[in-house]
Short mmCIF file of C-alpha atoms in Angstrom, two decimals:
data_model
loop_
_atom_site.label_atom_id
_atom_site.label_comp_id
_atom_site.label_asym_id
_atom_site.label_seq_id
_atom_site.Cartn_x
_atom_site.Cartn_y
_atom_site.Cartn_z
CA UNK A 1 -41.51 -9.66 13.63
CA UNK A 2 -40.61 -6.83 11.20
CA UNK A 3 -37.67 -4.71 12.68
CA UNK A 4 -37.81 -1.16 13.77
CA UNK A 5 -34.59 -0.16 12.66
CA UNK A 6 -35.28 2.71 9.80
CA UNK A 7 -31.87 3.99 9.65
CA UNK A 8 -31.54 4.27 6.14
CA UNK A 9 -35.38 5.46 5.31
CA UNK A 10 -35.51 6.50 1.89
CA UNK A 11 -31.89 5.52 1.20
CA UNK A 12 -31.45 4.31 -2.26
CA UNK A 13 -27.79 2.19 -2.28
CA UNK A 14 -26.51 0.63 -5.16
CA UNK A 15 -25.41 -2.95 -4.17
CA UNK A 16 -22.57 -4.21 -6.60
CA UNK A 17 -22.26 -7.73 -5.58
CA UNK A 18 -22.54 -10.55 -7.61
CA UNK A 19 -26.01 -11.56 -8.80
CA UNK A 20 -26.10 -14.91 -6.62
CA UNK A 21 -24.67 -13.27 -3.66
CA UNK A 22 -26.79 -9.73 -3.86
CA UNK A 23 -30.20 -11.08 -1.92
CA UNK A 24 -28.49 -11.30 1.61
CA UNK A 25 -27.18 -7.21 1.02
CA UNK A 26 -30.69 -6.26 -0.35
CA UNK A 27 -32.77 -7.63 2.44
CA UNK A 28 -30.47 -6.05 5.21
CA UNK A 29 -30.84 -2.49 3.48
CA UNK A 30 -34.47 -3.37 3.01
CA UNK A 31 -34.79 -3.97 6.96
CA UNK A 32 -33.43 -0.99 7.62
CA UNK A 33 -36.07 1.13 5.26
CA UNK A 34 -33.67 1.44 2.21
CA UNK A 35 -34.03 0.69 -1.46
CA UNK A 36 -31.26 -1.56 -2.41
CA UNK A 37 -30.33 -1.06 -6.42
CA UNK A 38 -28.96 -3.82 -7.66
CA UNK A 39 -26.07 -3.70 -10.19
CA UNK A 40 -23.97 -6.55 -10.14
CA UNK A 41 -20.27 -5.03 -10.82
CA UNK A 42 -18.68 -8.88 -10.77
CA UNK A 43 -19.89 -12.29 -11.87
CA UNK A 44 -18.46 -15.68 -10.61
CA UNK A 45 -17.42 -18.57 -12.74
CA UNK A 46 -15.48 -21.99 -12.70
CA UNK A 47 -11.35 -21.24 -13.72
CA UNK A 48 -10.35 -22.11 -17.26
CA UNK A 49 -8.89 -25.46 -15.94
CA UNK A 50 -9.97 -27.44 -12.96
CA UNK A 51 -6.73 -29.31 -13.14
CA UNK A 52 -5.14 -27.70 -10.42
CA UNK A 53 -7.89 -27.70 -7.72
CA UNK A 54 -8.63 -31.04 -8.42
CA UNK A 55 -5.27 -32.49 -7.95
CA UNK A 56 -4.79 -30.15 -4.75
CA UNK A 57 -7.71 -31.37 -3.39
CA UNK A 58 -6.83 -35.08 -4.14
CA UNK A 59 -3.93 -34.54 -2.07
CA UNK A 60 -5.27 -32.98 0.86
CA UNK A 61 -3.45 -35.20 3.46
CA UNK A 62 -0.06 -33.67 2.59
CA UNK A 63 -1.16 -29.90 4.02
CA UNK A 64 -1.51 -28.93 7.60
CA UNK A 65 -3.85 -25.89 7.20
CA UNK A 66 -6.72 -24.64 4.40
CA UNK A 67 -7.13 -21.50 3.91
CA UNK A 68 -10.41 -19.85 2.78
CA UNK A 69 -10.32 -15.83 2.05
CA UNK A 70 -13.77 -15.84 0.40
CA UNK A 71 -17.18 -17.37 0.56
CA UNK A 72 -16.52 -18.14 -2.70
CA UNK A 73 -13.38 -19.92 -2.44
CA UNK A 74 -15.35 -22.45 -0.07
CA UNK A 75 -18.20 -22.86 -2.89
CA UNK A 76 -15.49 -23.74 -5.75
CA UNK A 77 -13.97 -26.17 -3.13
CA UNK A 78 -17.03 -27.80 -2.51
CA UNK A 79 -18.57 -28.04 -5.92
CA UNK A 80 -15.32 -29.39 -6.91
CA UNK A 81 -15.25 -32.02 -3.64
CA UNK A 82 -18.39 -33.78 -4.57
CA UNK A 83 -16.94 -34.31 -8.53
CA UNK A 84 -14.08 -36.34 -6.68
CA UNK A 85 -14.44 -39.95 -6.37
CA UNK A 86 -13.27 -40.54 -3.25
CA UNK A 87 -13.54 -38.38 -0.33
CA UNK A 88 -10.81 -36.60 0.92
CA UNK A 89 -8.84 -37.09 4.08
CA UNK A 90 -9.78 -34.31 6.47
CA UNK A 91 -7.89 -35.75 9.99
CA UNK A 92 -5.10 -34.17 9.74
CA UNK A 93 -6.33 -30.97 7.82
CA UNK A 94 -7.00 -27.51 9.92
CA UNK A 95 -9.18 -25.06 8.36
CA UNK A 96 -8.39 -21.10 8.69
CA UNK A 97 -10.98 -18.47 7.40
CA UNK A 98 -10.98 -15.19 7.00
CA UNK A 99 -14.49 -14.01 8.93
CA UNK A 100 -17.66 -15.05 10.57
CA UNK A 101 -18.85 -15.43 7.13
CA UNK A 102 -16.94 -17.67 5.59
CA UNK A 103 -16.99 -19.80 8.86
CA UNK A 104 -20.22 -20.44 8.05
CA UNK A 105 -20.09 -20.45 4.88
CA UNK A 106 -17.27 -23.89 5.13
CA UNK A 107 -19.93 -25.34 8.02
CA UNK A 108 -22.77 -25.63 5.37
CA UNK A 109 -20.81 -26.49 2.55
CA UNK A 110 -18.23 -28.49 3.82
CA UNK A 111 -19.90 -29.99 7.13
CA UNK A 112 -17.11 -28.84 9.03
CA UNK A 113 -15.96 -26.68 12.29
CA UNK A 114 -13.27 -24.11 11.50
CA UNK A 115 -10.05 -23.84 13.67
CA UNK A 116 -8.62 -20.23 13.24
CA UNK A 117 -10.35 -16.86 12.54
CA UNK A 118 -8.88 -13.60 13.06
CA UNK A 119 -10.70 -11.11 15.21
CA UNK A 120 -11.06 -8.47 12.31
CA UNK A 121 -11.99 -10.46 9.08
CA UNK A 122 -8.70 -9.47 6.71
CA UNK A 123 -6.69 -11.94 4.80
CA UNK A 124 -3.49 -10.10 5.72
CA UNK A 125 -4.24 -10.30 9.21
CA UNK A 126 -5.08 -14.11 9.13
CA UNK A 127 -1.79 -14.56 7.55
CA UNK A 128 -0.44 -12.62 10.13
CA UNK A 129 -1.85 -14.51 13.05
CA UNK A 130 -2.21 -17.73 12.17
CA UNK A 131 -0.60 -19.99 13.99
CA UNK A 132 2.15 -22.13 12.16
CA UNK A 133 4.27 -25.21 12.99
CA UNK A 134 7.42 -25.02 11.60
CA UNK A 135 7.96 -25.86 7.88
CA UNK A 136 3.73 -25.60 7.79
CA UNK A 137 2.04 -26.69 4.63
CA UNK A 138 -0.80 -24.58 3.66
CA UNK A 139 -3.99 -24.76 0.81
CA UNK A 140 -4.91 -21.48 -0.71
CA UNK A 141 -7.47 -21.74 -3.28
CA UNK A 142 -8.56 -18.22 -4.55
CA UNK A 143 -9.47 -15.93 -7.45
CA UNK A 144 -7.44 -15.54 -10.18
CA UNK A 145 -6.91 -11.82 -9.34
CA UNK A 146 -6.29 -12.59 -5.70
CA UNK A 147 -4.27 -10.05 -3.93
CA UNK A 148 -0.83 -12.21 -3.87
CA UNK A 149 0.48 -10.52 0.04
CA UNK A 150 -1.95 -12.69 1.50
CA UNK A 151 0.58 -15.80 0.04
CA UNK A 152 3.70 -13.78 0.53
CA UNK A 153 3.10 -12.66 4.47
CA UNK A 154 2.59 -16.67 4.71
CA UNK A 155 5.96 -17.20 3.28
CA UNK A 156 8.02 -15.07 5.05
CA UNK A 157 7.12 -16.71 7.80
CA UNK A 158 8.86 -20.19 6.78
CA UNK A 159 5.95 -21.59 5.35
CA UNK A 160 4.90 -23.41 1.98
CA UNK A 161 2.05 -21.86 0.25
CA UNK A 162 0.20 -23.56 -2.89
CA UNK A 163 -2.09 -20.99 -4.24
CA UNK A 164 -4.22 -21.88 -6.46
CA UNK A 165 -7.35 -20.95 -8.57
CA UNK A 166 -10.71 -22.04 -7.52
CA UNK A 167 -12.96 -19.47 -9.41
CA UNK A 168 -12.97 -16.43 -11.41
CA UNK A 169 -14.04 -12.68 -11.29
CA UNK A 170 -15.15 -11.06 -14.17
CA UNK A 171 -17.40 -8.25 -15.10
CA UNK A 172 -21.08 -8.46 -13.98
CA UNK A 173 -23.94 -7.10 -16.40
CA UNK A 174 -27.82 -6.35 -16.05
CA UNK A 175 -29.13 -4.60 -12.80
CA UNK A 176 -30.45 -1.04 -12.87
CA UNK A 177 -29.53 1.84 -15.65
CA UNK A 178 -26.86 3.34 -13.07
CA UNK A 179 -25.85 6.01 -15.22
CA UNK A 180 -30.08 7.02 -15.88
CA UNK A 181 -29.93 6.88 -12.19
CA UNK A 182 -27.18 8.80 -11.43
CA UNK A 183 -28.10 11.68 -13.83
CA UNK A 184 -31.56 12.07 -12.28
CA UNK A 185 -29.91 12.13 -8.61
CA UNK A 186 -31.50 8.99 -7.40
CA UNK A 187 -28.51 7.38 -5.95
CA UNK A 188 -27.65 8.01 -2.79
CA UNK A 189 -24.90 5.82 -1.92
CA UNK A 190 -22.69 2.66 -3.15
CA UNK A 191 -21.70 -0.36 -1.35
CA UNK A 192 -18.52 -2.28 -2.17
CA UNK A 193 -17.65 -6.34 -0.83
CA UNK A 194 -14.74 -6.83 -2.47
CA UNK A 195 -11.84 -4.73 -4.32
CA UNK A 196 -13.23 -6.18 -7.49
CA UNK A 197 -16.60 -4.84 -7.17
CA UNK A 198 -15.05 -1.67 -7.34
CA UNK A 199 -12.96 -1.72 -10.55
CA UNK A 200 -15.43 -3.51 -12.48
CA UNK A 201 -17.97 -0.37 -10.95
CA UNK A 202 -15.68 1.85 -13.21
CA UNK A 203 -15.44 -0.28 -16.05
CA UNK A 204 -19.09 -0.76 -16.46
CA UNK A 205 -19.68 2.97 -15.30
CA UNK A 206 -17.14 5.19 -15.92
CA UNK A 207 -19.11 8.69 -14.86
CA UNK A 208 -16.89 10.93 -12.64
CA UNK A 209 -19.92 11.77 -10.64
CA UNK A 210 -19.98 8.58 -9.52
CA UNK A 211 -17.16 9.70 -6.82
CA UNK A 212 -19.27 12.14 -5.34
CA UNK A 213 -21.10 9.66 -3.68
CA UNK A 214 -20.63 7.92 -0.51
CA UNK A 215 -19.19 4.32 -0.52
CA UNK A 216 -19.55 1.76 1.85
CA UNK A 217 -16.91 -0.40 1.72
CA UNK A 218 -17.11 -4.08 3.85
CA UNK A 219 -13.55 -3.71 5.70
CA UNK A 220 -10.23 -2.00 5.16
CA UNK A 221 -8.87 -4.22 2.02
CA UNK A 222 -12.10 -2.77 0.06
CA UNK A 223 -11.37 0.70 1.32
CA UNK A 224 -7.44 0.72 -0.11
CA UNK A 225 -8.63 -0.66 -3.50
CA UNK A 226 -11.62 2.42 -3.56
CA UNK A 227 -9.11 5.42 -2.26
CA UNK A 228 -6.84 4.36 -5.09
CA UNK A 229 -9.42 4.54 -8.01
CA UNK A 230 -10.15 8.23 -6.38
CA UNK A 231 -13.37 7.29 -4.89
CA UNK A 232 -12.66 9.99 -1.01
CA UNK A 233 -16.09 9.76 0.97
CA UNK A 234 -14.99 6.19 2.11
CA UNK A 235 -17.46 4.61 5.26
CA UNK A 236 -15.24 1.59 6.65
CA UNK A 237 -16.65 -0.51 9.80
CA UNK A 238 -14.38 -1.02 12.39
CA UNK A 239 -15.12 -4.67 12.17
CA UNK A 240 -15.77 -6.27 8.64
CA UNK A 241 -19.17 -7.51 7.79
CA UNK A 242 -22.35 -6.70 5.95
CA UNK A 243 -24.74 -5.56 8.54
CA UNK A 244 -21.36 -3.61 10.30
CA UNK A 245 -20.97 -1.72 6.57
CA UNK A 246 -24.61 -0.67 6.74
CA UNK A 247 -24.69 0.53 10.20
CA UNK A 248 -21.55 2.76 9.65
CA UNK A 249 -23.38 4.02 6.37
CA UNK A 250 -26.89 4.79 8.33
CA UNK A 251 -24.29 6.88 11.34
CA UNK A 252 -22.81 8.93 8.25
CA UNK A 253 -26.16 10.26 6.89
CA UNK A 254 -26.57 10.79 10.56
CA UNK A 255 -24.31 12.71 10.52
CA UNK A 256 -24.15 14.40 6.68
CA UNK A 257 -26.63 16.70 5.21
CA UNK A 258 -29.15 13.35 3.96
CA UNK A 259 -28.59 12.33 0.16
CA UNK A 260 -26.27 15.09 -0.71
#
């Protein structure tokens, strides 16, 4: 049955995920009578050298926790998994994500139950919270322009982080003519996942009227990245997630003059 929820009728909201991750975005703001406008601001692809993943992984028996931050981490770790020739040992390996999404997100991929997420998906807090036996040895593959607290909160805290790169970010292309858009008033809003979709947002459209516009962002890491690159009409779930990001941004133009 088609839902009744028309919250944001006639909403047209630029989504700046990647191309392969857009569709889940689009169809929420779809459901909820928008228009999404898709203009991927970031593109995924494989690290320059899968060297380091590939021996980390080979060597999974000598860490006590994994640690996925991204959906994407957990694809890179499983593309790379089934390249290996022998499975890895998983009994003595706990898994720690960052959010419901990513839970799921290591159940499909990597056939496996999680054992820690925070109850507010942010890396910092996970590294906060997690629970660590002494001298703990911990897995965290990531982007190459990962935020690096998320390693150092781990290490003050007495344990031995390995870091390393499972994908990279880099500057999306295609999607709508944002600036055509923009100039004829037919945006109404932004959405932001990740910190990155928001630099590469300036890079491939540096209009200043761009920061007029509301912006969605998916929890409070996205918001600190968008303040600081002067974006000020910031809508930030209290709890991180998709469908939370587009409910906050349907109670704004509730509560805003609509579109303006």
């Amino acid at each position: 049955m088609m839902s009744a929820d028309k919250s944001l009728a006639g909403a047209r909201i630029v989504v700046t995920r990647a191309r392969r991750q857009a569709e889940p975005m689009a169809k929420l703001i779809c459901e909820r009578g928008g228009v999404p406008l898709l203009y991927p601001c970031l593109a995924i692809v494989p690290p320059d050298n899968f060297l380091p993943l590939a021996d980390a992984l080979c060597h999974l028996s000598e860490f006590d926790w994994l640690v996925f931050t991204s959906v994407n981490a957990v694809a890179a770790v499983a593309d790379r998994l089934r390249t290996l020739a022998s499975p890895p040992n998983w009994s003595q390996l706990s898994i720690a994500v960052v959010g419901p999404q990513t839970r799921d997100a290591v159940k499909i991929a990597l056939g496996r139950d999680v054992d820690f997420l925070p109850e507010q998906a942010n890396a910092r807090l996970l590294a906060h919270r997690l629970p660590l036996p002494k001298a703990a040895r911990l897995l965290l593959p990531q982007a190459d322009q990962a935020d690096a607290s998320t390693a150092q909160i781990f290490r003050e805290r007495g344990a031995a982080v390995t870091p390393v790169i499972a994908y990279r970010t880099v500057v999306g292309s295609g999607g709508i003519d944002l600036g055509a858009q923009l100039a004829q008033g037919d945006v109404h809003a932004l959405t932001f996942a990740s910190p990155s979709a928001v630099d590469y947002l300036l890079q491939r459209c540096p209009q200043p009227r761009i920061f007029a516009l509301p912006a969605a962002c998916i929890g409070a890491t996205t918001a600190e990245a968008a303040r600081r690159q002067g974006f000020d009409r910031l809508i930030v779930p209290k709890v991180s997630g998709l469908s939370k990001m587009l409910d906050s941004l349907a109670q704004f133009f509730l509560t805003h003059p609509k579109f303006t």
